[in-house]
Amino acid sequence: MTGARLYVFAVIEHATRRIRILGTSAHPTAQWVTQLGRNLMDLNEVGACAKFLIRDRDAKFTAAFDAVLTDAAIQVVTTGIRIPAHELHHG
């Protein structure tokens, strides 16, 4: 542990409560997030079937990210506006 901040892109399979970490980065970008959206489709190969993705309103989640998921028939659900981070993590 170096104390560096890392951003983690993870999905939780509701039915199994399995957490899958798709990527980590110290400096996430819109391109990184979009690629991880494409990687999410790889979960179909292991039997996971995503129907919804809940995300916050960070600018890194661009229209390209949403389009990748929409093309895969995954509905994107965004969190409320200005929800404090502590409510997302501890609420």
Coordinates of N, CA and C in Angstrom, one line a residue:
M1 N 0.8 -1.2 0.0 CA 0.0 0.0 0.0 C 0.9 1.3 0.0
T2 N 0.8 2.0 -1.0 CA 1.6 3.2 -1.2 C 0.8 4.5 -0.8
G3 N -0.5 4.4 -0.6 CA -1.3 5.5 -0.3 C -1.8 6.2 -1.6
A4 N -1.4 5.7 -2.7 CA -1.9 6.3 -4.0 C -3.4 6.0 -4.2
R5 N -4.1 6.9 -4.8 CA -5.5 6.7 -5.1 C -5.6 5.9 -6.3
L6 N -6.4 4.9 -6.3 CA -6.7 4.1 -7.5 C -8.2 4.1 -7.7
Y7 N -8.6 4.1 -8.9 CA -10.0 4.0 -9.3 C -10.2 2.6 -9.8
V8 N -11.3 2.0 -9.3 CA -11.6 0.6 -9.7 C -13.0 0.6 -10.4
F9 N -13.0 -0.1 -11.5 CA -14.2 -0.3 -12.3 C -14.6 -1.8 -12.0
A10 N -15.7 -1.9 -11.2 CA -16.2 -3.2 -10.8 C -17.6 -3.4 -11.1
V11 N -18.1 -4.6 -11.3 CA -19.5 -4.9 -11.4 C -19.9 -5.9 -10.4
I12 N -21.1 -5.8 -10.0 CA -21.6 -6.8 -9.0 C -22.8 -7.5 -9.7
E13 N -22.7 -8.8 -9.7 CA -23.7 -9.6 -10.3 C -24.8 -9.8 -9.1
H14 N -25.9 -9.3 -9.3 CA -27.0 -9.2 -8.3 C -27.3 -10.7 -7.9
A15 N -27.6 -11.5 -8.8 CA -28.0 -12.9 -8.5 C -27.0 -13.7 -7.7
T16 N -25.8 -13.5 -8.0 CA -24.7 -14.3 -7.3 C -24.0 -13.6 -6.2
R17 N -24.1 -12.2 -6.3 CA -23.4 -11.3 -5.4 C -21.9 -11.4 -5.7
R18 N -21.5 -11.9 -6.8 CA -20.1 -11.9 -7.2 C -19.7 -10.6 -7.7
I19 N -18.5 -10.1 -7.3 CA -17.9 -8.9 -7.7 C -16.8 -9.2 -8.7
R20 N -16.9 -8.5 -9.8 CA -15.8 -8.7 -10.8 C -15.2 -7.3 -11.1
I21 N -13.9 -7.3 -10.9 CA -13.1 -6.1 -11.1 C -12.6 -6.1 -12.6
L22 N -13.0 -5.1 -13.3 CA -12.7 -5.1 -14.8 C -11.5 -4.3 -15.0
G23 N -11.1 -3.4 -14.1 CA -9.9 -2.6 -14.3 C -9.6 -1.6 -13.2
T24 N -8.4 -1.2 -13.1 CA -8.0 -0.2 -12.1 C -7.1 0.8 -12.8
S25 N -7.1 2.0 -12.3 CA -6.2 3.1 -12.9 C -6.0 4.2 -11.9
A26 N -4.8 4.7 -11.9 CA -4.6 5.9 -11.1 C -5.1 7.2 -11.8
H27 N -5.2 7.1 -13.1 CA -5.7 8.2 -13.9 C -6.7 7.8 -14.9
P28 N -7.9 7.6 -14.5 CA -9.0 7.1 -15.4 C -9.3 8.2 -16.5
T29 N -9.6 7.8 -17.7 CA -10.0 8.7 -18.7 C -11.3 8.2 -19.4
A30 N -11.9 9.0 -20.2 CA -13.1 8.6 -20.9 C -12.8 7.4 -21.8
Q31 N -11.7 7.4 -22.4 CA -11.3 6.2 -23.3 C -11.2 4.9 -22.5
W32 N -10.6 5.0 -21.3 CA -10.4 3.9 -20.4 C -11.7 3.3 -20.0
V33 N -12.6 4.2 -19.6 CA -14.0 3.8 -19.2 C -14.7 3.1 -20.3
T34 N -14.6 3.7 -21.5 CA -15.3 3.1 -22.7 C -14.8 1.8 -23.0
Q35 N -13.5 1.6 -22.9 CA -12.9 0.3 -23.2 C -13.4 -0.8 -22.1
L36 N -13.5 -0.3 -20.9 CA -14.0 -1.2 -19.9 C -15.5 -1.6 -20.1
G37 N -16.2 -0.7 -20.7 CA -17.6 -1.0 -21.1 C -17.6 -2.1 -22.2
R38 N -16.6 -2.0 -23.1 CA -16.5 -3.1 -24.1 C -16.1 -4.4 -23.4
N39 N -15.2 -4.3 -22.4 CA -14.7 -5.5 -21.7 C -15.9 -6.2 -20.9
L40 N -16.8 -5.4 -20.5 CA -18.0 -5.9 -19.8 C -18.7 -7.0 -20.6
M41 N -18.7 -6.8 -21.9 CA -19.3 -7.8 -22.8 C -18.6 -9.1 -22.7
D42 N -17.4 -9.2 -22.3 CA -16.7 -10.5 -22.2 C -17.3 -11.3 -21.1
L43 N -18.0 -10.7 -20.1 CA -18.6 -11.4 -19.1 C -19.7 -12.4 -19.6
N44 N -20.2 -12.1 -20.7 CA -21.2 -13.0 -21.3 C -20.6 -14.3 -21.6
E45 N -19.3 -14.4 -21.9 CA -18.6 -15.6 -22.2 C -18.5 -16.5 -21.0
V46 N -18.6 -16.0 -19.8 CA -18.5 -16.8 -18.6 C -19.9 -17.0 -17.9
G47 N -21.0 -16.7 -18.7 CA -22.3 -17.0 -18.2 C -23.0 -15.8 -17.5
A48 N -22.4 -14.7 -17.4 CA -23.0 -13.5 -16.8 C -23.8 -12.8 -17.8
C49 N -25.0 -12.3 -17.4 CA -25.8 -11.6 -18.4 C -26.3 -10.3 -17.8
A50 N -25.6 -9.2 -18.1 CA -26.0 -7.9 -17.6 C -27.2 -7.3 -18.3
K51 N -28.1 -6.8 -17.5 CA -29.3 -6.1 -18.1 C -29.3 -4.6 -17.8
F52 N -28.7 -4.3 -16.6 CA -28.6 -2.9 -16.2 C -27.2 -2.5 -15.7
L53 N -26.8 -1.3 -15.8 CA -25.6 -0.8 -15.3 C -25.9 0.5 -14.6
I54 N -25.6 0.6 -13.3 CA -25.9 1.8 -12.5 C -24.5 2.6 -12.4
R55 N -24.5 3.8 -12.8 CA -23.3 4.6 -12.8 C -23.6 6.0 -12.3
D56 N -22.5 6.7 -11.9 CA -22.7 8.1 -11.5 C -22.6 9.0 -12.7
R57 N -22.6 10.3 -12.5 CA -22.7 11.2 -13.6 C -21.3 11.8 -13.9
D58 N -20.2 11.1 -13.6 CA -18.9 11.6 -13.9 C -18.8 11.8 -15.4
A59 N -18.0 12.9 -15.8 CA -17.9 13.2 -17.2 C -17.1 12.2 -17.9
K60 N -16.4 11.3 -17.2 CA -15.7 10.2 -17.9 C -16.7 9.2 -18.6
F61 N -17.9 9.1 -18.1 CA -18.9 8.3 -18.7 C -19.6 9.0 -19.8
T62 N -19.0 8.9 -21.0 CA -19.4 9.7 -22.2 C -20.5 9.0 -22.9
A63 N -21.0 9.7 -23.9 CA -22.0 9.1 -24.8 C -21.5 7.8 -25.5
A64 N -20.2 7.7 -25.7 CA -19.6 6.5 -26.3 C -19.7 5.4 -25.4
F65 N -19.5 5.6 -24.1 CA -19.6 4.5 -23.1 C -21.1 4.0 -23.1
D66 N -22.0 5.0 -23.0 CA -23.4 4.6 -23.0 C -23.8 3.8 -24.3
A67 N -23.3 4.2 -25.4 CA -23.6 3.6 -26.7 C -23.1 2.2 -26.7
V68 N -21.9 1.9 -26.2 CA -21.4 0.5 -26.1 C -22.4 -0.4 -25.4
L69 N -22.9 0.1 -24.2 CA -23.8 -0.7 -23.4 C -25.2 -0.8 -24.1
T70 N -25.7 0.3 -24.7 CA -27.0 0.3 -25.3 C -26.9 -0.7 -26.5
D71 N -25.8 -0.8 -27.2 CA -25.7 -1.7 -28.3 C -25.7 -3.2 -27.8
A72 N -25.3 -3.4 -26.6 CA -25.3 -4.7 -26.0 C -26.6 -5.0 -25.2
A73 N -27.6 -4.1 -25.4 CA -28.9 -4.2 -24.8 C -28.8 -4.1 -23.3
I74 N -27.9 -3.3 -22.8 CA -27.8 -3.1 -21.3 C -28.3 -1.7 -21.1
Q75 N -29.3 -1.6 -20.2 CA -29.8 -0.3 -19.8 C -28.9 0.5 -18.8
V76 N -28.6 1.7 -19.1 CA -27.8 2.5 -18.3 C -28.7 3.3 -17.3
V77 N -28.4 3.2 -16.1 CA -29.2 3.9 -15.1 C -28.2 4.8 -14.3
T78 N -28.5 6.1 -14.3 CA -27.6 7.1 -13.6 C -28.1 7.4 -12.3
T79 N -27.2 7.7 -11.4 CA -27.5 8.1 -10.0 C -28.1 9.5 -10.0
G80 N -28.7 9.9 -8.9 CA -29.2 11.2 -8.8 C -28.1 12.3 -8.9
I81 N -28.5 13.5 -9.2 CA -27.6 14.6 -9.3 C -27.1 15.0 -7.9
R82 N -25.8 15.2 -7.9 CA -25.1 15.7 -6.7 C -25.2 14.9 -5.4
I83 N -25.3 13.6 -5.7 CA -25.3 12.7 -4.5 C -23.9 12.6 -3.9
P84 N -23.7 12.9 -2.7 CA -22.4 12.9 -2.1 C -21.7 11.5 -2.2
A85 N -20.4 11.5 -2.4 CA -19.7 10.2 -2.6 C -19.9 9.3 -1.3
H86 N -20.0 9.9 -0.1 CA -20.1 9.1 1.0 C -21.4 8.3 1.1
E87 N -22.5 8.9 0.4 CA -23.7 8.2 0.4 C -23.7 7.0 -0.6
L88 N -22.9 7.1 -1.6 CA -22.7 6.0 -2.6 C -21.9 4.9 -2.0
H89 N -20.9 5.2 -1.1 CA -20.1 4.2 -0.6 C -20.5 3.6 0.8
H90 N -21.3 4.4 1.5 CA -21.6 4.0 2.9 C -23.2 4.0 3.1
G91 N -23.9 4.4 2.1 CA -25.4 4.5 2.2 C -26.0 3.2 2.2

